[in-house]
GROMACS .gro file of C-alpha atoms in nm:
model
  256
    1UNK     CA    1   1.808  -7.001  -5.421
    2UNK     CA    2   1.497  -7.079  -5.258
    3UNK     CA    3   1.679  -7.058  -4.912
    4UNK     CA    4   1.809  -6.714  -5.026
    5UNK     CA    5   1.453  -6.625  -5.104
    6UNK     CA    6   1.302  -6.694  -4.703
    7UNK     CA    7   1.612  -6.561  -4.562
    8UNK     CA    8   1.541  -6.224  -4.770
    9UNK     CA    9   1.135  -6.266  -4.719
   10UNK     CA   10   1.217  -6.301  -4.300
   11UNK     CA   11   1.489  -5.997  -4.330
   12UNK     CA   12   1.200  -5.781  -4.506
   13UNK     CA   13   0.951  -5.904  -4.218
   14UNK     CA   14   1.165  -5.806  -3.936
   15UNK     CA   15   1.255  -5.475  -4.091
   16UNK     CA   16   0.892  -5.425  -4.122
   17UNK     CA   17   0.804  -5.538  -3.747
   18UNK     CA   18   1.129  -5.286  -3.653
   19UNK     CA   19   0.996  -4.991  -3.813
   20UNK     CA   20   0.627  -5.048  -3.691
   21UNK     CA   21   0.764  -5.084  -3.333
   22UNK     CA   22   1.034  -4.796  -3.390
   23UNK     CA   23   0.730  -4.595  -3.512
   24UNK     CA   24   0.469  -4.689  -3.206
   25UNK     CA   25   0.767  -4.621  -2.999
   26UNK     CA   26   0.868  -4.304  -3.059
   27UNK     CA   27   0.451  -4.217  -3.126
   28UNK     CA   28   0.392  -4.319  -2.805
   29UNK     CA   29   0.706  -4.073  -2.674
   30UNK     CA   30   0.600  -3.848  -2.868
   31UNK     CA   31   0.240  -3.855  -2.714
   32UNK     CA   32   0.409  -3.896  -2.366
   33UNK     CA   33   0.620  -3.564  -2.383
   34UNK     CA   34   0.343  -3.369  -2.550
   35UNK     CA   35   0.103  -3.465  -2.283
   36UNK     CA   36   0.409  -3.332  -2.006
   37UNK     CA   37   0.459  -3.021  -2.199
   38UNK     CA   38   0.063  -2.988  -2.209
   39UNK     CA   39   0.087  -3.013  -1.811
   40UNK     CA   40   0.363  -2.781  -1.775
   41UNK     CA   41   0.190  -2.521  -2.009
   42UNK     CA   42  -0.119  -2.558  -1.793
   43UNK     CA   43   0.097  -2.560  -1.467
   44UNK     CA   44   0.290  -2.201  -1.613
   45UNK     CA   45  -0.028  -2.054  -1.755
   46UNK     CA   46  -0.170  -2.061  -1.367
   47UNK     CA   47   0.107  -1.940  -1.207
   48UNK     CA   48   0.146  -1.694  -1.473
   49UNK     CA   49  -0.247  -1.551  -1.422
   50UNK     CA   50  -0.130  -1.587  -1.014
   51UNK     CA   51   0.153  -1.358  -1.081
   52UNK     CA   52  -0.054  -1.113  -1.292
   53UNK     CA   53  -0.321  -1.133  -1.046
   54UNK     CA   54  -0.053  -1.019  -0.779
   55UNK     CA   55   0.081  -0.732  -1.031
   56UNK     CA   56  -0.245  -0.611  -1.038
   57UNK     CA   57  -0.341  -0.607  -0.698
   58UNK     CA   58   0.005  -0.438  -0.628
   59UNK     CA   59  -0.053  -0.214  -0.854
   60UNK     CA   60  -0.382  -0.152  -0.720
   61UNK     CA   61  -0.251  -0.084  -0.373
   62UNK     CA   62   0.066   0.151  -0.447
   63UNK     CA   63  -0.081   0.350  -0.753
   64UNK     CA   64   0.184   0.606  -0.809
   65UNK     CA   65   0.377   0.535  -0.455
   66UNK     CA   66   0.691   0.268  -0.680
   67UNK     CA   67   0.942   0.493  -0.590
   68UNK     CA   68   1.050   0.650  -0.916
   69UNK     CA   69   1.450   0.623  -0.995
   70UNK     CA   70   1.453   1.039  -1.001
   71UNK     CA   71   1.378   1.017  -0.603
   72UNK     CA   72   1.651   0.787  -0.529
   73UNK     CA   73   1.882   1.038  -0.789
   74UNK     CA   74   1.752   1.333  -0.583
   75UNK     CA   75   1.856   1.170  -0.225
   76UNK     CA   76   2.192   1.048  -0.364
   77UNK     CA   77   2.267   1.366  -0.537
   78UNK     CA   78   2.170   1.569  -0.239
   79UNK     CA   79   2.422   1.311  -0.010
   80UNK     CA   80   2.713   1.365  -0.290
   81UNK     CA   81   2.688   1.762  -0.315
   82UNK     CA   82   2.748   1.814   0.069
   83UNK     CA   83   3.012   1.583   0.157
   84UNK     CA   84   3.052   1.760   0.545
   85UNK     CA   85   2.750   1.611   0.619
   86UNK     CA   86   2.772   1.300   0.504
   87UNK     CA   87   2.748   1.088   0.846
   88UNK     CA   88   2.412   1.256   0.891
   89UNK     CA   89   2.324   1.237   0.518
   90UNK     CA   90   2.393   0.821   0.516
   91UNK     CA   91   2.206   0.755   0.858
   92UNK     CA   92   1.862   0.916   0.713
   93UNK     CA   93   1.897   0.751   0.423
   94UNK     CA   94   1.982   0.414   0.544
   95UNK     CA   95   1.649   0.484   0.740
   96UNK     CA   96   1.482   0.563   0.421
   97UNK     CA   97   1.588   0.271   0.237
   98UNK     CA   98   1.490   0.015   0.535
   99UNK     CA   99   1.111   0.167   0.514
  100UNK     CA  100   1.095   0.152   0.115
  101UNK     CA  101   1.292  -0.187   0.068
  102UNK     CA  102   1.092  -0.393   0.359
  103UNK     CA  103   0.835  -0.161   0.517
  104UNK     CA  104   0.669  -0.038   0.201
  105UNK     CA  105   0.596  -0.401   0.089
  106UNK     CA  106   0.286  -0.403   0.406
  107UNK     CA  107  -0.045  -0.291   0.313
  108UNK     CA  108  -0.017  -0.074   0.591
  109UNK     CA  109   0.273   0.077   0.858
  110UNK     CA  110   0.172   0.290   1.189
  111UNK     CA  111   0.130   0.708   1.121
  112UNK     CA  112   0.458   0.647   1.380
  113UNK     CA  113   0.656   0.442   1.111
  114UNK     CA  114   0.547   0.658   0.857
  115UNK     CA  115   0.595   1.001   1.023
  116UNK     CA  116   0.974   0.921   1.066
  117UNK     CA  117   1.015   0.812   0.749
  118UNK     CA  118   0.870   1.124   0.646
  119UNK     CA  119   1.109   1.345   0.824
  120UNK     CA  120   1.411   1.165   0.760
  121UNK     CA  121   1.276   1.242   0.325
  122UNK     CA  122   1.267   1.616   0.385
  123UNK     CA  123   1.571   1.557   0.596
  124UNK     CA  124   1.773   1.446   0.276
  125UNK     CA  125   1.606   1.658   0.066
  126UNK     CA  126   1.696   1.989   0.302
  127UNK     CA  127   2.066   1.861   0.287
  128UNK     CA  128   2.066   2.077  -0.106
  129UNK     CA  129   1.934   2.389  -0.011
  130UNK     CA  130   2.146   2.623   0.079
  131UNK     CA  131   2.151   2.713   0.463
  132UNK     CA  132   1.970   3.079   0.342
  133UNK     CA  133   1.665   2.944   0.213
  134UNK     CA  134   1.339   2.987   0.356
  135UNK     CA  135   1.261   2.653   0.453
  136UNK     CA  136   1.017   2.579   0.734
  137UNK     CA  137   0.915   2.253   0.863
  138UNK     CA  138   0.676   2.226   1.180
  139UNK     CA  139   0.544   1.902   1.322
  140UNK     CA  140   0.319   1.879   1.621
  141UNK     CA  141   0.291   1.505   1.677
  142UNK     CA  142   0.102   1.338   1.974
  143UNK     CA  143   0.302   1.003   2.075
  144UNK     CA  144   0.050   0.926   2.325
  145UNK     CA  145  -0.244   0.869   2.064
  146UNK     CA  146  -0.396   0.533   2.077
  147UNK     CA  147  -0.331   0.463   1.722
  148UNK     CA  148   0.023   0.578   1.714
  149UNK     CA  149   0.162   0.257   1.694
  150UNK     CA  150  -0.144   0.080   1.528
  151UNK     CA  151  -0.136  -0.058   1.146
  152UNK     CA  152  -0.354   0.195   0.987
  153UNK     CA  153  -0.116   0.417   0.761
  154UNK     CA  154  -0.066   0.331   0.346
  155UNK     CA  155   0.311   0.349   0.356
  156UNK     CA  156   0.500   0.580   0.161
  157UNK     CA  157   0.179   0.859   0.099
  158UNK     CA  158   0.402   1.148   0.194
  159UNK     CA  159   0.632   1.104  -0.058
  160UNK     CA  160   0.436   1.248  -0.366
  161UNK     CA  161   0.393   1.602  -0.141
  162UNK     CA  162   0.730   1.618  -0.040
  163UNK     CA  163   0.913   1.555  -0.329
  164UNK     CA  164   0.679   1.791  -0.567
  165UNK     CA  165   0.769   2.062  -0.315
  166UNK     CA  166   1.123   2.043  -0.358
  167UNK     CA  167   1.111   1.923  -0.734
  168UNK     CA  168   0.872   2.255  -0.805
  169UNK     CA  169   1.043   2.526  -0.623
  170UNK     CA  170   1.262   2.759  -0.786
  171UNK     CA  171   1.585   2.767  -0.546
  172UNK     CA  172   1.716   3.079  -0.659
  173UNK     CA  173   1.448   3.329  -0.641
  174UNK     CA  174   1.472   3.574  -0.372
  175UNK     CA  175   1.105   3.488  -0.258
  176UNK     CA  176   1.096   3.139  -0.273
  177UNK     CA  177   1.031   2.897   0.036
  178UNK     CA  178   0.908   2.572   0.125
  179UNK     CA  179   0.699   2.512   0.399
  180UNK     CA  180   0.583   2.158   0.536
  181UNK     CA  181   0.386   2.120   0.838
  182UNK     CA  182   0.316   1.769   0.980
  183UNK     CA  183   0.033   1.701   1.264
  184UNK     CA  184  -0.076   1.363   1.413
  185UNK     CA  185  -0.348   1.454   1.718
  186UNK     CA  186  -0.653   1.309   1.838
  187UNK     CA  187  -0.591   0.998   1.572
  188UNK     CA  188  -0.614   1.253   1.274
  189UNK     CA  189  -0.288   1.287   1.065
  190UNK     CA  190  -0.308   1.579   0.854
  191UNK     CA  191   0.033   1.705   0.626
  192UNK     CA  192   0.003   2.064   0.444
  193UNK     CA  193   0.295   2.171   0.224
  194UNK     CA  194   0.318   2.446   0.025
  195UNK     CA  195   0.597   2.624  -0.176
  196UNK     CA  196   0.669   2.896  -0.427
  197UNK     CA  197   0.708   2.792  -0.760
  198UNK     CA  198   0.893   2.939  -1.053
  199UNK     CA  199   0.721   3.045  -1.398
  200UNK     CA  200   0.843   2.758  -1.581
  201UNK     CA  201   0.700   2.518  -1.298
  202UNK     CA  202   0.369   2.731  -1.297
  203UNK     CA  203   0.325   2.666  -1.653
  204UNK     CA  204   0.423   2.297  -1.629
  205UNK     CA  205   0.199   2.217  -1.330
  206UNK     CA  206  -0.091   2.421  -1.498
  207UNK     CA  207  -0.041   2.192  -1.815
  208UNK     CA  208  -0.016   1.893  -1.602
  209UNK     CA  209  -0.322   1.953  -1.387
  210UNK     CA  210  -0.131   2.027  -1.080
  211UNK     CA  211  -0.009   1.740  -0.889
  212UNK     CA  212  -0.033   1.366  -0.926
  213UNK     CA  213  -0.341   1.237  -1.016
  214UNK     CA  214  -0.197   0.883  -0.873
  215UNK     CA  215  -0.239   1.049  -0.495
  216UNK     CA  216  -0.559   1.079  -0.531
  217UNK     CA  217  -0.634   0.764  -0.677
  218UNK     CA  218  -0.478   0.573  -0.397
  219UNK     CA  219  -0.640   0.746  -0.123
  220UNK     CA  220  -0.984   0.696  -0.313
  221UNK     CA  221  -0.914   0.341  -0.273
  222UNK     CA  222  -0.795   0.294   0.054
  223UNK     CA  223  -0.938   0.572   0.277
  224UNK     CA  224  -1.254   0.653   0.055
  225UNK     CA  225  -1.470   0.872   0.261
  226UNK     CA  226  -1.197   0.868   0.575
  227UNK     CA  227  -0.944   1.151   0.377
  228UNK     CA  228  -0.942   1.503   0.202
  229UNK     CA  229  -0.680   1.636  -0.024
  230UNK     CA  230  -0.725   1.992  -0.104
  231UNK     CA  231  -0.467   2.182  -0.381
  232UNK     CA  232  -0.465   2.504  -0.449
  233UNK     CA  233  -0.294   2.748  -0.653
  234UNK     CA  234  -0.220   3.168  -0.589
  235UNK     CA  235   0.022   3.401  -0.669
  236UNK     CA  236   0.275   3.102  -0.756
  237UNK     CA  237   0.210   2.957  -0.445
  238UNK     CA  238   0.105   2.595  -0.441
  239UNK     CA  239  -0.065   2.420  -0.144
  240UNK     CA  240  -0.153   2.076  -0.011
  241UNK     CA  241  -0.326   1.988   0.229
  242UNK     CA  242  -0.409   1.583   0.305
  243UNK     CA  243  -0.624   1.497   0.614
  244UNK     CA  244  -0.684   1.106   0.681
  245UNK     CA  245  -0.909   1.039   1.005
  246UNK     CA  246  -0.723   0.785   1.096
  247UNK     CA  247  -0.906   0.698   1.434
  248UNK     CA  248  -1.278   0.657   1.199
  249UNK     CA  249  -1.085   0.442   0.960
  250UNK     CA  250  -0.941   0.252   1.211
  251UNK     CA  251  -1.299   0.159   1.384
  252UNK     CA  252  -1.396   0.066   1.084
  253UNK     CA  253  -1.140  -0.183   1.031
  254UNK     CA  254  -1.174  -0.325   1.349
  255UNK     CA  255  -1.538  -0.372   1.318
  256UNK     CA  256  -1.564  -0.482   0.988
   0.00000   0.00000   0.00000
């Protein structure tokens, strides 16, 4: 019996040393992984305030230019509803979709990169007016300018005048045109469009405060004193007109 009794006294003992050093081991596990998940929490919580900082200073620099899913409907749409011409239709926009998927990422592209992307936009977008329309598109552009080729153009700030014109114009009004006029002399780019709108649009862009507010905002940012945009509004007629001195801002950078 009293054999029985130490063998059951030692059995108690070692279940008693087991469970303290089951319990210190798994503490200390315990301890070990929460101190790795408190790293990796730390670790995500920087890159997370790094990627937010990024957002913000994306955001910052394209205000208004993420190219809304209604302008990529609008191009295909306008390649779809004129099959003939779909060779033509697919080369512009190939051209259009290399400058938004890798050029538009740059803080800035040259007024040449941008001035071709530009025309290849209205391009598409003249593909869905009928051949009758009074469209009119004039460009005067100096190749020889000593900033043609420099990295001083936001990308992508001609879309918001472009597409308004076509997205504001009533197509099937006898009086209606479009008119886009595109100049790049002496290191000044300036870009007036204007078009006639119908009633509905009138109201809408009268409601709206005429034109996007997002424009403006961007070219406050980047160009500050270095730009004008002037809208007005007569008669149904709407008008742009942006003018970036591009050679001033230019200097600047340079010598800054």
């Amino acid at each position: 019996m009293e054999g029985n009794y130490y063998m059951i006294h030692d059995y108690w003992i070692f279940i008693g040393v087991f469970a303290v050093f089951f319990f210190l081991t798994v503490s200390i596990y315990l301890f070990s992984q929460n101190q790795k998940f408190k790293v990796k929490n730390a670790k995500l919580s920087t890159a997370n305030k790094m990627i937010q900082q990024r957002l913000n200073e994306v955001q910052l620099e394209h205000i208004g230019t993420k190219l809304n899913p209604h302008l990529f409907k609008n191009i295909l749409n306008s390649v779809q509803s004129h099959a003939y011409q779909t060779y033509m239709s697919l080369d512009k926009l190939a051209n259009v979709l290399d400058y938004i998927l890798y050029e538009s990422n740059n803080k800035f592209v040259s007024p040449k990169e941008e001035l071709n992307f530009a025309l290849s936009l209205i391009e598409i977008n003249k593909i869905k007016v009928n051949p009758l329309f009074d469209f009119r598109i004039k460009s005067k552009i100096n190749k020889a300018d000593e900033i043609y080729e420099e990295k001083v153009f936001a990308p992508l700030l001609s879309v918001d005048l472009i597409e308004n014109a076509f997205k504001h114009t009533d197509f099937l009004a006898s009086d209606s045109f479009i008119s886009i006029q595109l100049e790049f002399e002496k290191r000044i780019f300036t870009m007036k469009v204007s078009n006639k709108a119908s009633l509905k649009n009138i109201l809408e862009k009268e409601k709206s405060g005429f034109g996007s507010q997002s424009l403006d905002q961007r070219l406050k940012m980047i160009y500050n004193n270095f730009y004008t945009l002037q809208k007005s509004s007569k008669n149904g007629i709407f008008t742009a007109e942006l003018t970036i001195n591009l050679g001033d801002f230019y200097d600047k950078m340079r010598y800054s």
